[in-house]
Amino acid sequence: MSSSKPIPPSINHSPLAHVGRIVAIASGKGGVGKSTTTVNLAHALTHAGNRVGILDADIYGPSIPRMLQLDTNLRPEMVDGQMIPPISYGIRAMSIGLVMGEQAAILRAPMITKALVQMLRLTRWGTAEEPLDYLLIDMPPGTGDINLSLAQNVKLDGAMIVTTPQEVSVMDARKALHAMRKLGVAILGVIENMSYFTDPAGTRHALFGTGGGKKLASEEGVNFLGEIAVDTALGIAADTGAIPEKQALLPYISIANLLKH
Ligand code: ADP
């Protein structure tokens, strides 16, 4: 006899050992600066004395290894059945790019999900002596199956939504926000990236329009966490895997301070 009842999703929200708050960084579209935000937020949190980890789950463009200068030819070391995350600038990082290389983008969702869940649950993020304060998850852009499965396999303490001011980005960011909310994840707020560019004469140019992020936050009744300018220092740091100079990190330091509350 066959049953037409839908199979209930399997939820595993048991805590990760020695991991404090788990925060997803999500966006509607790719290319809006989600990974840049994740890494720089990690730098800001580390700078403030926290122990931080990043899970790079962005299968379409796992860019965390480049941003943290991790060698993608090295597979994570295994000890007692656990993966030991490489540490760069004090940040413990695991990337789908380190585990699967470039094939991640062409594998089927269940296989990728399985790998991501293993990376979440079988990585030694922290120990009793050195627990992790924050685990940031660089989510795949959009609202696909992998996002859903990740949220079902780890209890997220909250999500930050990254968008540019452009309407096309905001539209998709709203969908990502709604998807997170539907999954019961608290929305910590909206970050607007690439808000403006200041030319050498000090004039601000709104390259992609203005106010999209703030409008999204106010319409959805969530916090607006801040604007991040287009800053060549951020682009260069991302490409070379360096820490941006302090001035460029300031907006992330403000956002990191908001995370404490
Ligand atoms: P996503 O993770 O959303 O796909 P990335 O973080 O990889 O986006 O950013 C896309 C590109 O834009 C990268 O080359 C990155 O260096 C650049 N970038 C992102 N944010 C900024 C910014 N505020 N100023 C300058 N360049 C930025």
Coordinates of C-alpha atoms and ligand atoms in Angstrom, one line a residue:
M1 CA 0.0 0.0 0.0
S2 CA 1.4 3.4 -0.9
S3 CA 0.9 6.4 1.2
S4 CA 0.5 9.9 -0.3
K5 CA 1.7 11.6 2.9
P6 CA 4.6 13.8 2.3
I7 CA 7.8 12.7 4.0
P8 CA 8.5 15.0 6.9
P9 CA 11.8 16.8 6.6
S10 CA 14.5 15.4 8.9
I11 CA 15.5 18.1 11.3
N12 CA 18.7 17.8 13.3
H13 CA 19.0 20.8 15.6
S14 CA 21.3 19.2 18.1
P15 CA 24.0 21.7 19.1
L16 CA 27.5 21.6 17.6
A17 CA 30.1 20.8 20.2
H18 CA 32.0 23.9 21.5
V19 CA 30.3 26.3 19.1
G20 CA 28.7 29.5 20.3
R21 CA 26.4 31.5 18.0
I22 CA 25.8 30.3 14.5
V23 CA 25.0 33.1 12.0
A24 CA 24.1 32.7 8.4
I25 CA 25.1 35.4 5.9
A26 CA 22.6 35.2 3.0
S27 CA 21.7 37.0 -0.1
G28 CA 19.3 36.7 -3.0
K29 CA 21.8 37.0 -5.7
G30 CA 25.5 36.2 -6.2
G31 CA 28.0 38.9 -6.6
V32 CA 26.5 41.3 -4.1
G33 CA 29.3 40.9 -1.6
K34 CA 28.1 38.1 0.7
S35 CA 31.5 36.4 1.0
T36 CA 33.3 39.7 1.4
T37 CA 30.9 40.6 4.2
T38 CA 31.4 37.2 5.8
V39 CA 35.2 37.4 5.8
N40 CA 35.4 41.0 7.0
L41 CA 32.8 40.4 9.7
A42 CA 35.0 37.5 10.8
H43 CA 38.1 39.8 10.8
A44 CA 36.1 42.4 12.8
L45 CA 34.9 39.8 15.3
T46 CA 38.4 38.3 15.6
H47 CA 39.8 41.7 16.2
A48 CA 37.4 42.2 19.1
G49 CA 38.8 39.1 20.7
N50 CA 36.4 36.4 19.6
R51 CA 37.2 33.0 18.3
V52 CA 35.6 32.8 14.9
G53 CA 34.9 30.1 12.2
I54 CA 33.6 30.3 8.7
L55 CA 31.8 27.6 6.8
D56 CA 31.9 28.5 3.2
A57 CA 28.7 26.8 1.8
D58 CA 28.6 28.9 -1.4
I59 CA 28.8 26.1 -3.9
Y60 CA 28.6 28.4 -6.9
G61 CA 31.7 30.4 -6.0
P62 CA 33.5 29.2 -2.9
S63 CA 35.7 32.3 -2.6
I64 CA 36.6 32.1 1.1
P65 CA 39.8 30.1 0.4
R66 CA 41.1 32.9 -1.8
M67 CA 40.0 35.6 0.6
L68 CA 41.8 33.8 3.5
Q69 CA 44.8 32.5 1.4
L70 CA 44.0 28.9 2.0
D71 CA 45.6 26.3 -0.2
T72 CA 42.8 24.5 -2.1
N73 CA 45.1 21.6 -3.0
L74 CA 45.3 20.6 0.7
R75 CA 42.4 18.5 2.0
P76 CA 41.6 19.2 5.7
E77 CA 43.5 16.9 8.1
M78 CA 41.5 14.2 9.8
V79 CA 42.0 13.4 13.5
D80 CA 39.8 10.9 15.4
G81 CA 37.2 11.1 12.6
Q82 CA 37.0 14.9 12.7
M83 CA 38.2 17.4 10.2
I84 CA 40.6 20.0 11.5
P85 CA 39.9 23.3 9.9
P86 CA 42.8 25.3 8.5
I87 CA 43.3 28.6 10.4
S88 CA 44.1 31.8 8.7
Y89 CA 44.3 35.2 10.4
G90 CA 43.0 33.3 13.5
I91 CA 39.8 32.3 11.6
R92 CA 39.0 28.6 11.4
A93 CA 37.7 28.0 7.9
M94 CA 36.0 25.1 6.1
S95 CA 35.0 25.5 2.5
I96 CA 33.1 23.3 0.1
G97 CA 35.9 24.3 -2.2
L98 CA 38.5 22.6 0.1
V99 CA 36.5 19.4 0.3
M100 CA 35.1 19.1 -3.2
G101 CA 37.1 21.4 -5.3
E102 CA 35.3 22.8 -8.4
Q103 CA 32.9 19.8 -8.7
A104 CA 30.7 21.3 -6.1
A105 CA 28.8 23.4 -8.6
I106 CA 27.9 20.4 -10.8
L107 CA 26.9 17.8 -8.2
R108 CA 23.3 17.1 -7.2
A109 CA 21.9 18.9 -4.2
P110 CA 21.6 15.8 -1.9
M111 CA 25.3 15.1 -2.4
I112 CA 26.3 18.6 -1.7
T113 CA 24.0 18.8 1.3
K114 CA 25.6 15.6 2.7
A115 CA 29.0 17.1 2.3
L116 CA 28.0 20.4 3.9
V117 CA 26.3 18.7 6.9
Q118 CA 29.4 16.6 7.4
M119 CA 31.5 19.8 7.3
L120 CA 29.3 21.3 9.9
R121 CA 29.1 18.4 12.2
L122 CA 32.4 16.6 11.7
T123 CA 34.7 19.6 11.9
R124 CA 36.5 20.3 15.1
W125 CA 35.4 24.0 15.3
G126 CA 36.4 24.3 18.9
T127 CA 37.4 22.4 22.0
A128 CA 36.4 22.6 25.6
E129 CA 39.5 24.8 26.2
E130 CA 39.1 26.9 23.1
P131 CA 35.4 27.0 22.2
L132 CA 34.3 29.0 19.1
D133 CA 32.4 32.2 19.8
Y134 CA 30.9 32.6 16.4
L135 CA 30.4 30.3 13.4
L136 CA 29.5 32.3 10.3
I137 CA 28.0 30.4 7.4
D138 CA 28.5 31.9 3.9
M139 CA 25.2 30.5 2.4
P140 CA 24.7 29.8 -1.3
P141 CA 22.8 32.7 -2.8
G142 CA 19.0 32.3 -3.3
T143 CA 16.4 30.1 -1.7
G144 CA 17.3 26.7 -3.1
D145 CA 17.2 23.2 -1.6
I146 CA 20.7 23.5 -0.1
N147 CA 19.8 26.5 2.0
L148 CA 16.7 24.7 3.2
S149 CA 18.7 21.6 4.1
L150 CA 21.4 23.5 5.9
A151 CA 18.9 25.3 8.1
Q152 CA 17.3 21.9 8.9
N153 CA 20.6 20.5 9.9
V154 CA 21.9 23.1 12.2
K155 CA 20.1 25.5 14.6
L156 CA 20.9 28.9 13.2
D157 CA 20.9 31.7 15.8
G158 CA 20.1 34.2 13.1
A159 CA 20.7 35.4 9.5
M160 CA 22.0 38.6 8.1
I161 CA 20.8 39.5 4.6
V162 CA 23.2 41.2 2.2
T163 CA 22.0 43.3 -0.7
T164 CA 23.1 46.1 -3.0
P165 CA 20.9 49.2 -3.2
Q166 CA 19.6 48.0 -6.6
E167 CA 16.0 47.0 -6.9
V168 CA 16.8 43.7 -8.7
S169 CA 19.1 42.8 -5.8
V170 CA 16.6 43.9 -3.1
M171 CA 13.8 41.9 -4.7
D172 CA 15.8 38.7 -4.5
A173 CA 17.1 39.6 -1.0
R174 CA 13.5 39.9 0.2
K175 CA 12.9 36.3 -1.1
A176 CA 15.9 35.1 0.8
L177 CA 14.8 36.9 3.9
H178 CA 11.3 35.4 3.7
A179 CA 12.8 31.9 3.1
M180 CA 14.9 32.2 6.3
R181 CA 11.9 33.5 8.2
K182 CA 9.8 30.6 7.1
L183 CA 12.5 28.2 8.4
G184 CA 12.1 29.9 11.8
V185 CA 15.5 31.7 11.6
A186 CA 15.6 35.1 13.3
I187 CA 16.6 37.9 10.9
L188 CA 19.3 39.9 12.5
G189 CA 19.1 42.5 9.9
V190 CA 20.0 43.8 6.4
I191 CA 23.4 45.0 5.3
E192 CA 23.6 47.2 2.2
N193 CA 26.8 46.6 0.3
M194 CA 28.2 48.8 -2.5
S195 CA 26.0 51.7 -1.2
Y196 CA 28.1 54.5 -2.8
F197 CA 31.6 55.3 -4.1
T198 CA 33.5 58.3 -2.8
D199 CA 35.8 59.8 -5.5
P200 CA 39.2 61.3 -4.7
A201 CA 37.6 64.8 -4.5
G202 CA 35.3 63.5 -1.7
T203 CA 32.1 63.4 -3.7
R204 CA 29.8 60.5 -3.1
H205 CA 28.3 58.7 -6.1
A206 CA 25.4 56.4 -5.7
L207 CA 26.4 53.9 -8.3
F208 CA 23.5 51.5 -7.8
G209 CA 20.8 53.8 -6.5
T210 CA 20.1 54.6 -2.9
G211 CA 18.1 53.4 0.0
G212 CA 17.3 49.8 -1.2
G213 CA 18.7 48.1 1.9
K214 CA 17.1 50.5 4.4
K215 CA 13.7 50.3 2.6
L216 CA 13.9 46.5 2.7
A217 CA 14.7 46.5 6.4
S218 CA 11.9 48.9 7.3
E219 CA 9.3 47.1 5.1
E220 CA 10.2 43.8 6.7
G221 CA 10.4 45.2 10.2
V222 CA 14.1 44.2 10.8
N223 CA 17.2 46.1 11.8
F224 CA 19.2 47.9 9.2
L225 CA 22.8 47.0 10.1
G226 CA 24.7 49.5 7.9
E227 CA 25.9 50.7 4.6
I228 CA 29.2 49.5 3.1
A229 CA 30.8 51.7 0.4
V230 CA 32.4 50.5 -2.8
D231 CA 36.0 50.6 -1.5
T232 CA 38.9 49.5 -3.7
A233 CA 40.8 48.5 -0.5
L234 CA 38.1 45.9 0.1
G235 CA 38.3 44.6 -3.5
I236 CA 42.1 44.3 -3.4
A237 CA 42.1 42.7 0.1
A238 CA 39.5 40.1 -1.2
D239 CA 41.6 39.3 -4.3
T240 CA 44.9 39.0 -2.5
G241 CA 43.7 37.4 0.7
A242 CA 44.9 40.2 2.9
I243 CA 43.1 41.9 5.8
P244 CA 41.7 45.2 4.7
E245 CA 43.2 48.3 6.4
K246 CA 41.4 49.4 9.6
Q247 CA 39.6 52.3 7.9
A248 CA 37.9 49.8 5.4
L249 CA 37.0 47.5 8.2
L250 CA 35.2 50.1 10.3
P251 CA 31.7 49.4 8.9
Y252 CA 32.2 45.7 9.7
I253 CA 33.4 46.5 13.2
S254 CA 30.1 48.4 13.8
I255 CA 28.1 45.4 12.6
A256 CA 30.1 43.0 14.7
N257 CA 29.3 45.2 17.7
L258 CA 25.6 44.9 16.9
L259 CA 26.0 41.1 17.0
K260 CA 26.8 41.2 20.7
H261 CA 23.3 42.3 21.6
Ligands
ADP1 P1 29.1 37.2 -3.4 O1 29.7 36.4 -2.2 O2 27.8 37.8 -3.0 O3 29.0 36.4 -4.6 P2 31.7 38.6 -3.3 O4 31.8 38.9 -1.8 O5 32.5 37.4 -3.9 O6 30.1 38.4 -3.6 O7 32.0 39.9 -4.1 C1 31.9 40.0 -5.5 C2 33.0 40.9 -6.0 O8 32.8 42.3 -5.5 C3 34.4 40.5 -5.4 O9 35.3 40.8 -6.4 C4 34.6 41.5 -4.2 O10 36.0 41.8 -4.0 C5 33.9 42.7 -4.7 N1 33.3 43.5 -3.6 C6 32.4 43.1 -2.8 N2 32.0 44.1 -1.9 C7 32.8 45.2 -2.2 C8 33.0 46.5 -1.7 N3 32.2 47.0 -0.7 N4 33.9 47.3 -2.3 C9 34.7 46.9 -3.4 N5 34.6 45.6 -3.9 C10 33.7 44.8 -3.3

